[in-house]
CSV table of C-alpha atoms in Angstrom, one decimal:
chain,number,residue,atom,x,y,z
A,1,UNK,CA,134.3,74.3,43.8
A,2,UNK,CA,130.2,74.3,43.6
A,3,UNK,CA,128.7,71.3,43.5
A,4,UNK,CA,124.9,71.2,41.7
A,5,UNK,CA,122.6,68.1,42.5
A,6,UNK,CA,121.1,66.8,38.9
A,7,UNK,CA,117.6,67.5,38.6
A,8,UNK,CA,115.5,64.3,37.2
A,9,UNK,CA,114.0,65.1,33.6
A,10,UNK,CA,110.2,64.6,34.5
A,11,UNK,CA,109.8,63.6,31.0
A,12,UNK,CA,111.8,60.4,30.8
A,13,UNK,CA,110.6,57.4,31.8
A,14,UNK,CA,110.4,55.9,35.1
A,15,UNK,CA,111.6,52.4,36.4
A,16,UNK,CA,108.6,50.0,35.9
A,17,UNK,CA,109.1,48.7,39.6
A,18,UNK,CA,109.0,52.1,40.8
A,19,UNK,CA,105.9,52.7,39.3
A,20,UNK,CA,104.3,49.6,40.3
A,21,UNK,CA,105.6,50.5,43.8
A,22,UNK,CA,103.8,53.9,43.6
A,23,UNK,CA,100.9,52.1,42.3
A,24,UNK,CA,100.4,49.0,45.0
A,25,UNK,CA,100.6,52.1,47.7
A,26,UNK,CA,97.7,54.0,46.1
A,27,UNK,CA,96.4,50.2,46.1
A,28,UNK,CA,96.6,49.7,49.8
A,29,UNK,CA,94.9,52.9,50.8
A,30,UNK,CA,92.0,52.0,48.6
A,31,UNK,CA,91.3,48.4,49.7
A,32,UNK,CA,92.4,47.3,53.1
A,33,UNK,CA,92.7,43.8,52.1
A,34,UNK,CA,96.0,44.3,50.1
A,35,UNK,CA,99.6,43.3,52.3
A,36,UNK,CA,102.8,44.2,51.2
A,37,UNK,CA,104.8,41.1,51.6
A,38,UNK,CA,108.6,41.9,50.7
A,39,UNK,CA,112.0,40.0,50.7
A,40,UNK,CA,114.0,42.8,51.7
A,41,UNK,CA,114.4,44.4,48.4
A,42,UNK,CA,115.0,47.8,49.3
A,43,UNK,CA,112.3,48.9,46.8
A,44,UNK,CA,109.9,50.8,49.5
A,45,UNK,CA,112.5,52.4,51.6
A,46,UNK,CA,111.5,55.4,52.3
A,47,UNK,CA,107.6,55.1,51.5
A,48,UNK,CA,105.9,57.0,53.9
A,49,UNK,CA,102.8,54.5,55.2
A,50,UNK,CA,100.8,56.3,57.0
A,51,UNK,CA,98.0,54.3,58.1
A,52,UNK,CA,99.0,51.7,55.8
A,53,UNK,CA,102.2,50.9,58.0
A,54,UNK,CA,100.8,47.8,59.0
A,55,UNK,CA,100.3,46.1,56.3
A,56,UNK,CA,104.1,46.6,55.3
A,57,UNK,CA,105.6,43.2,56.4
A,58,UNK,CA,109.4,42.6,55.5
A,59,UNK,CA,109.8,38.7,55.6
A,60,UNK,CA,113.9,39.4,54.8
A,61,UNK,CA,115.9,36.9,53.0
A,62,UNK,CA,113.5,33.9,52.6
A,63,UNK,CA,111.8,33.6,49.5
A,64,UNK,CA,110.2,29.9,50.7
A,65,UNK,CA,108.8,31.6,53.6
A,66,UNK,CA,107.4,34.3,51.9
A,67,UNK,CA,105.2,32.6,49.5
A,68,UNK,CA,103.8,30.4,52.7
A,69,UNK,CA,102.8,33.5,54.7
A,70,UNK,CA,101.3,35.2,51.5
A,71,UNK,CA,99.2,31.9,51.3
A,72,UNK,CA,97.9,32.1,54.9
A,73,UNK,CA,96.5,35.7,54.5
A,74,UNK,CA,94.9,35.0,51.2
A,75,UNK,CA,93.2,32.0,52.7
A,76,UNK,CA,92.4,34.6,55.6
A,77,UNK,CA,90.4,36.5,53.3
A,78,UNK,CA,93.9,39.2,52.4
A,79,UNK,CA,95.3,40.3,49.1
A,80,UNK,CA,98.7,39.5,49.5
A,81,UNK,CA,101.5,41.1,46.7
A,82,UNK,CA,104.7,39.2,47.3
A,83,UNK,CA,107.8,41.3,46.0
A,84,UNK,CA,111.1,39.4,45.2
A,85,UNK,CA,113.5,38.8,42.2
A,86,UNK,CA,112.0,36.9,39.4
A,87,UNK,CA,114.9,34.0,39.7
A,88,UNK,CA,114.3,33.7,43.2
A,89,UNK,CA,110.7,33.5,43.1
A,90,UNK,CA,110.5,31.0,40.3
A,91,UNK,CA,113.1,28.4,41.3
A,92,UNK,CA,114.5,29.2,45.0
A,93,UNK,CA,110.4,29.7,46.4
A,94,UNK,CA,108.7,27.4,43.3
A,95,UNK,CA,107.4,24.4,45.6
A,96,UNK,CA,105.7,27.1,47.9
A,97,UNK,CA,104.4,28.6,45.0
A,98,UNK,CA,103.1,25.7,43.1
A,99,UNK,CA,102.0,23.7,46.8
A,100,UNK,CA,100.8,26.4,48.4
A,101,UNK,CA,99.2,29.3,46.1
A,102,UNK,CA,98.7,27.5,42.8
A,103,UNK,CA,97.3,24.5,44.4
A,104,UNK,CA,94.5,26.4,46.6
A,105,UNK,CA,93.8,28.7,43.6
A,106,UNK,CA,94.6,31.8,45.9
A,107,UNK,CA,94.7,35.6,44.8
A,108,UNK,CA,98.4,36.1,45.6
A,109,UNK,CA,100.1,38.4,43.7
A,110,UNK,CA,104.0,37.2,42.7
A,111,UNK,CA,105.6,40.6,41.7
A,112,UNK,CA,108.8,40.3,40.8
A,113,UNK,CA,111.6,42.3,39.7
A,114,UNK,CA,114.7,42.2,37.9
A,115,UNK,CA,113.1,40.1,34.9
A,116,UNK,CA,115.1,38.3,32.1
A,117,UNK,CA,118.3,39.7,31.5
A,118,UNK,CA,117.9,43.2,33.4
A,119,UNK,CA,120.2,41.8,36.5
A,120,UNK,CA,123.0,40.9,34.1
A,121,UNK,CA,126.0,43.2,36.0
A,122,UNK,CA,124.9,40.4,39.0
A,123,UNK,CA,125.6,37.1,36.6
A,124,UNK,CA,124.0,33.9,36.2
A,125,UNK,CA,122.7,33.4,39.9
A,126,UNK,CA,120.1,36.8,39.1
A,127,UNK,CA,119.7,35.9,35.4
A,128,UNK,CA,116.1,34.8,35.0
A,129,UNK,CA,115.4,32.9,31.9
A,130,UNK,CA,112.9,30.1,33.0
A,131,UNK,CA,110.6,31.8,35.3
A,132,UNK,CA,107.7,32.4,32.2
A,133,UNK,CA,108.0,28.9,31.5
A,134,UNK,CA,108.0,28.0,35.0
A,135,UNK,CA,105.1,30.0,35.9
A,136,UNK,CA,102.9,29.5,33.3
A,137,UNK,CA,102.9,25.5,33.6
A,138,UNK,CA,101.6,26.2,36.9
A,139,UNK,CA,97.8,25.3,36.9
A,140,UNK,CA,95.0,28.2,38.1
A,141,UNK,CA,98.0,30.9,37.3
A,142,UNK,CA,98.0,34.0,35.3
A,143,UNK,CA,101.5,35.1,33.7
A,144,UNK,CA,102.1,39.0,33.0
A,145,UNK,CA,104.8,40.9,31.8
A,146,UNK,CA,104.3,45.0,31.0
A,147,UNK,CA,106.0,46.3,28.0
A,148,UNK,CA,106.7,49.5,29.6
A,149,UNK,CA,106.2,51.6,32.4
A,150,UNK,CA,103.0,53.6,31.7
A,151,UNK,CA,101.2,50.1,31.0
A,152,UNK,CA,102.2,48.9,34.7
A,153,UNK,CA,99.5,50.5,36.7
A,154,UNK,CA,96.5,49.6,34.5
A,155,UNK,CA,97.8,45.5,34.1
A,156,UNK,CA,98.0,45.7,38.1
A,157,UNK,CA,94.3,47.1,38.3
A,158,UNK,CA,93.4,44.2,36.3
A,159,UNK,CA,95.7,41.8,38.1
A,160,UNK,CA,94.0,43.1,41.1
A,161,UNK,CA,90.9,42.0,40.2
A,162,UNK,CA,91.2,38.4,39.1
A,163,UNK,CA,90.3,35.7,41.8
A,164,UNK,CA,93.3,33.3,41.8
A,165,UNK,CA,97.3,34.1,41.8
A,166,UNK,CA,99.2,36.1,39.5
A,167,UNK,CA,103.1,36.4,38.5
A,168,UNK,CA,103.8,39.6,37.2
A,169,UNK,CA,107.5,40.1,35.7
A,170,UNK,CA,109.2,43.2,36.0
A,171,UNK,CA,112.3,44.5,34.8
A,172,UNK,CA,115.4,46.4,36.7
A,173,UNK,CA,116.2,50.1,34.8
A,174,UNK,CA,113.8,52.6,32.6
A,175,UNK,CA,112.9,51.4,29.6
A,176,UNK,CA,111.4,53.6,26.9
A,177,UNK,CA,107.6,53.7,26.5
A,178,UNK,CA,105.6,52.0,23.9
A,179,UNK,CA,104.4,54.4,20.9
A,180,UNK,CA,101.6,56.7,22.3
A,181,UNK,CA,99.0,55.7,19.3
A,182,UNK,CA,98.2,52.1,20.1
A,183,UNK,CA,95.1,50.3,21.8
A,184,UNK,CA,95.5,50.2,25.6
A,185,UNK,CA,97.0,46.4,26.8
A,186,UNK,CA,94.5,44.0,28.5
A,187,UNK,CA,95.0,41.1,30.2
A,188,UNK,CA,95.0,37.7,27.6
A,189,UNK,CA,94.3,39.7,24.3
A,190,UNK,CA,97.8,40.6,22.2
A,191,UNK,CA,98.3,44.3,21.9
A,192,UNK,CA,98.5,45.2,18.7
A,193,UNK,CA,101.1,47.4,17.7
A,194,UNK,CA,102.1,47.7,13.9
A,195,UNK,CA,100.2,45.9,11.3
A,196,UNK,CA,101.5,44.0,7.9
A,197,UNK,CA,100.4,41.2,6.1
A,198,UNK,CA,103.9,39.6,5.6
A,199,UNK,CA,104.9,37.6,9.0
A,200,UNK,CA,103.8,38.4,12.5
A,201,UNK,CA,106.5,39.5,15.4
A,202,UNK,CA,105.3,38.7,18.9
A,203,UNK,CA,107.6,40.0,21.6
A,204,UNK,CA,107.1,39.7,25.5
A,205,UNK,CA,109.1,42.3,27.7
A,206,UNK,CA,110.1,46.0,27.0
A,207,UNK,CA,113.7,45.7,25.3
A,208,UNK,CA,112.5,42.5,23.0
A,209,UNK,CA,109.2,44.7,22.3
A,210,UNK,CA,110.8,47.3,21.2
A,211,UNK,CA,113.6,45.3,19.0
A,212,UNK,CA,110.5,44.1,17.5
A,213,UNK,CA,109.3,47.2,16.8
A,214,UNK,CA,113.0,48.5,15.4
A,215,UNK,CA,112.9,45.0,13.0
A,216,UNK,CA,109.7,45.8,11.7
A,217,UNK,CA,111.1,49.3,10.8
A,218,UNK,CA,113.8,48.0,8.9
A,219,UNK,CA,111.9,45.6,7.1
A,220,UNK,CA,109.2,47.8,5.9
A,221,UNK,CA,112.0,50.2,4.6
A,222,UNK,CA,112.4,46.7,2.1
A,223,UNK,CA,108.5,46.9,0.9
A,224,UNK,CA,108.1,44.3,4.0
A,225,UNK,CA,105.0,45.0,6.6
A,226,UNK,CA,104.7,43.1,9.2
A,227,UNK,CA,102.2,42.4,12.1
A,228,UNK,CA,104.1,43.1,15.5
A,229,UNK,CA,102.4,42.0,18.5
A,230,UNK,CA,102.8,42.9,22.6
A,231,UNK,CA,101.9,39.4,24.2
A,232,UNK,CA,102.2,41.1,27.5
A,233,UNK,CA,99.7,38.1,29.1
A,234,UNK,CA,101.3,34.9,28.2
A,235,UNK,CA,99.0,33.1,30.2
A,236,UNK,CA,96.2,33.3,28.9
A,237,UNK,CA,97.8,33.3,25.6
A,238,UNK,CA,95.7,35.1,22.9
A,239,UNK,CA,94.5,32.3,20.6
A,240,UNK,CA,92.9,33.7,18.7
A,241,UNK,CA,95.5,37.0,17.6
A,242,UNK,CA,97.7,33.9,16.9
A,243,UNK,CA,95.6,31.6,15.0
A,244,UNK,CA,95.5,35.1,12.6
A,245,UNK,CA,98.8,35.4,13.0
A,246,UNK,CA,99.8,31.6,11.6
A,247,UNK,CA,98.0,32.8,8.0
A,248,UNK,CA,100.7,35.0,7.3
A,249,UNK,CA,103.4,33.8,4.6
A,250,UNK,CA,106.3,34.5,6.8
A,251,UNK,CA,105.0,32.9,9.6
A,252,UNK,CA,105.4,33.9,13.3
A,253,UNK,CA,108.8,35.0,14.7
A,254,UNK,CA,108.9,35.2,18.8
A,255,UNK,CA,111.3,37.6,20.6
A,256,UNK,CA,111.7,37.3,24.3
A,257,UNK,CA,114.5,37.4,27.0
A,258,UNK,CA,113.8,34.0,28.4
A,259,UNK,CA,115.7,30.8,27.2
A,260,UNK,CA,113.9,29.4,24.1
A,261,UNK,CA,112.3,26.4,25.4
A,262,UNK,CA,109.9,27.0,27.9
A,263,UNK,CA,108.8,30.7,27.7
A,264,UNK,CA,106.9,32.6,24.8
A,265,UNK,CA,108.0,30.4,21.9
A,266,UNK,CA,107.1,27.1,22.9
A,267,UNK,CA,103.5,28.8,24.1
A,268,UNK,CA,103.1,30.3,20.7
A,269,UNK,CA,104.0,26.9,19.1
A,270,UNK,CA,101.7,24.9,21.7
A,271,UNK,CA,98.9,27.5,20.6
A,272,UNK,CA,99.4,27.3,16.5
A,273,UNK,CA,99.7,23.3,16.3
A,274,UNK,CA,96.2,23.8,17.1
A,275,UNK,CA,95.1,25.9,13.9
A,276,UNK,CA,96.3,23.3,11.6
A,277,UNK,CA,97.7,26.0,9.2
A,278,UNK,CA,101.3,24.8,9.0
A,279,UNK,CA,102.4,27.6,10.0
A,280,UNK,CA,106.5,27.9,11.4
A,281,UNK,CA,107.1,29.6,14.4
A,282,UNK,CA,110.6,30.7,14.8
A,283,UNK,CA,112.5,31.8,18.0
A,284,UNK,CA,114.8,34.6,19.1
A,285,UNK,CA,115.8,33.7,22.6
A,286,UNK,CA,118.8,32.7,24.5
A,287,UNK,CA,119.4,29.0,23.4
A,288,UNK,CA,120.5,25.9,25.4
A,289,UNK,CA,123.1,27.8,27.3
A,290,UNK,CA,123.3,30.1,30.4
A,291,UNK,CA,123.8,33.5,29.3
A,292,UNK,CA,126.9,34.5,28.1
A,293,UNK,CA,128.8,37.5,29.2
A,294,UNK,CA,128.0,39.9,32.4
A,295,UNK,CA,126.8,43.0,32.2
A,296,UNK,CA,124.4,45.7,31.3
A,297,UNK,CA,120.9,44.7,30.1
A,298,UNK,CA,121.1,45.5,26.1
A,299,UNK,CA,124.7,44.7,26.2
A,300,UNK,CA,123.8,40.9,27.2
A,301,UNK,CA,120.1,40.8,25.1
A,302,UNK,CA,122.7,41.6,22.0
A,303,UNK,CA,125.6,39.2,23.0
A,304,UNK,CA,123.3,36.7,23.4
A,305,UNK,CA,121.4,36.8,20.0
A,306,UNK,CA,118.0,38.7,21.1
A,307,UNK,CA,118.5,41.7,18.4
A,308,UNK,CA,116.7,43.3,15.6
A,309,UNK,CA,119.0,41.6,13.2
A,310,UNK,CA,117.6,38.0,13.8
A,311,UNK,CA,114.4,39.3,13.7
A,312,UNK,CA,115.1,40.7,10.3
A,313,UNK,CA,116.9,37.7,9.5
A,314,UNK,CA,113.9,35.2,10.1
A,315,UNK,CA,111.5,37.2,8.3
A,316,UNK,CA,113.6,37.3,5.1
A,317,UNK,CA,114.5,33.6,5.1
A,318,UNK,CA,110.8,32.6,5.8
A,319,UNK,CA,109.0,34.5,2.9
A,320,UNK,CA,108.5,33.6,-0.6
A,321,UNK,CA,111.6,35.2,-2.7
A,322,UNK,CA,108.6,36.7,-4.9
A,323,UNK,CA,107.8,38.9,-1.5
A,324,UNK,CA,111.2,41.0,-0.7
A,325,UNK,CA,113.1,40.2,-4.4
């Protein structure tokens, strides 16, 4: 019996990593001070190097190691872009990153993959919930997460041209893009991607993004707009898109894949004590608990509380009766 080989629909959307991968080779062949620094990942097999070959440097198994050596070729005057799992890079290699990078203020670039919740199938050891909150205490570091593939390549040219170190948090699988008709994302302002004067939304990550987006649907099929922001850079945090934000009536809700304490919600919260408005911030996020259940990336953002309905949920108990009556 024939067998046919599936051809890929060129119109749905590509693995973030993939594209950053794509993206950091174009990278090398433009500036000769970028190194590829990997952990063994598997993610540029088959990437024909050309020229570029060596600058390719496959540290293996040894996350620690790999943060020192991208230290020593920044100070040598390199770009170095480090490429491991976001729970290995931000607990397994965190004193190398906080002694060695963060310390000396140098422009290495901590890519990692398999962000939040998108290694689920693997369980708790490749769950990374802390590594936003972990990275962004980090003095002279810059935190970024892309919302979807097509806004990859333009955070990394950005990235690329800041002068001290950068984490950058990717997911595992395709997600679907952001809508088409919103302003393009730039490092440390909100992207802005509904508007409503009711509450403000601010997610971090593509799934939670776009369960923002679904929970501001529902809610405006009530009579409620709301404000729904893409806080791709959560360090710098956009002050003042939140300081706005805190004059709404319903407050700010925060959706992330990251446990509660630590990551977008207590930055939003650290940001709006400032603005003296009063304003309630309120969190979905995995509480005080490793995440329950293993597998599939929505299946564990929805077993674990992240969905549209909590969303929806926090918005309607925050606001005046008067408002959605």
């Amino acid at each position: 019996m024939a067998t046919t080989t599936p051809v890929p629909d060129p119109a749905a959307p590509r693995p973030g990593r993939e594209i950053y991968r794509d993206a950091l080779v174009e990278l090398m062949r433009r500036d000769e001070r970028v190194v590829c620094l990997d952990s063994d990942t598997g993610l540029f097999s088959g990437v024909e190097w050309g020229d570029e070959g060596s600058r390719y440097i496959n540290v293996g198994i040894a996350e620690q190691a790999l943060m020192g050596v991208a230290a020593g070729l920044a100070k040598a005057g390199r770009i170095p872009y480090v490429n491991t799992m976001a729970t290995f890079a931000a607990t397994r290699a965190l004193e190398a990153v906080k002694l060695d990078i963060a310390l000396n203020n140098l422009p290495v670039r901590i890519v990692a993959t398999h962000g939040g919740l998108s290694a689920g199938h693997l369980g708790a050891t490749h769950h990374s919930l802390e590594d936003l909150g972990v990275m962004r205490m980090l003095p002279n570091m810059t935190v970024v997460t892309p919302a979807d593939g097509s806004s990859t390549p333009e955070l990394l040219a950005q990235a690329h041209a800041l002068p001290g170190p950068v984490y950058v948090r990717l997911g595992r699988k395709a997600t679907p893009d952001l809508p088409r008709n919103v302003p393009p994302a730039e490092i440390g302002r909100a992207q802005q991607l509904r508007e409503g004067p009711a509450a403000t939304l601010v997610a971090v990550g593509s799934l939670p993004v776009l369960t923002a987006l679904d929970a501001a649907d529902r809610l405006a099929r009530e009579g409620i707009e709301v404000t729904v922001l893409n806080m791709h850079t959560v360090k710098p945090l956009d002050a003042e898109a939140l300081t706005a934000a805190a004059r709404r009536p319903g407050g700010i809700v925060t959706v992330e894949e990251h446990w509660a304490a630590g990551g977008l919600a207590s930055a939003v919260a650290e940001t709006v004590c400032g603005t003296g408005t009063g304003c309630a911030v309120r969190a979905v996020a995995v509480g005080d608990h490793f995440a329950v259940g293993t597998g599939g990336h929505g299946h564990l953002l929805s077993r674990n509380g992240i969905t549209s309905d909590a969303v929806v949920a926090h918005v309607r108990n925050a606001l005046p009766r008067a408002v959605h009556a």
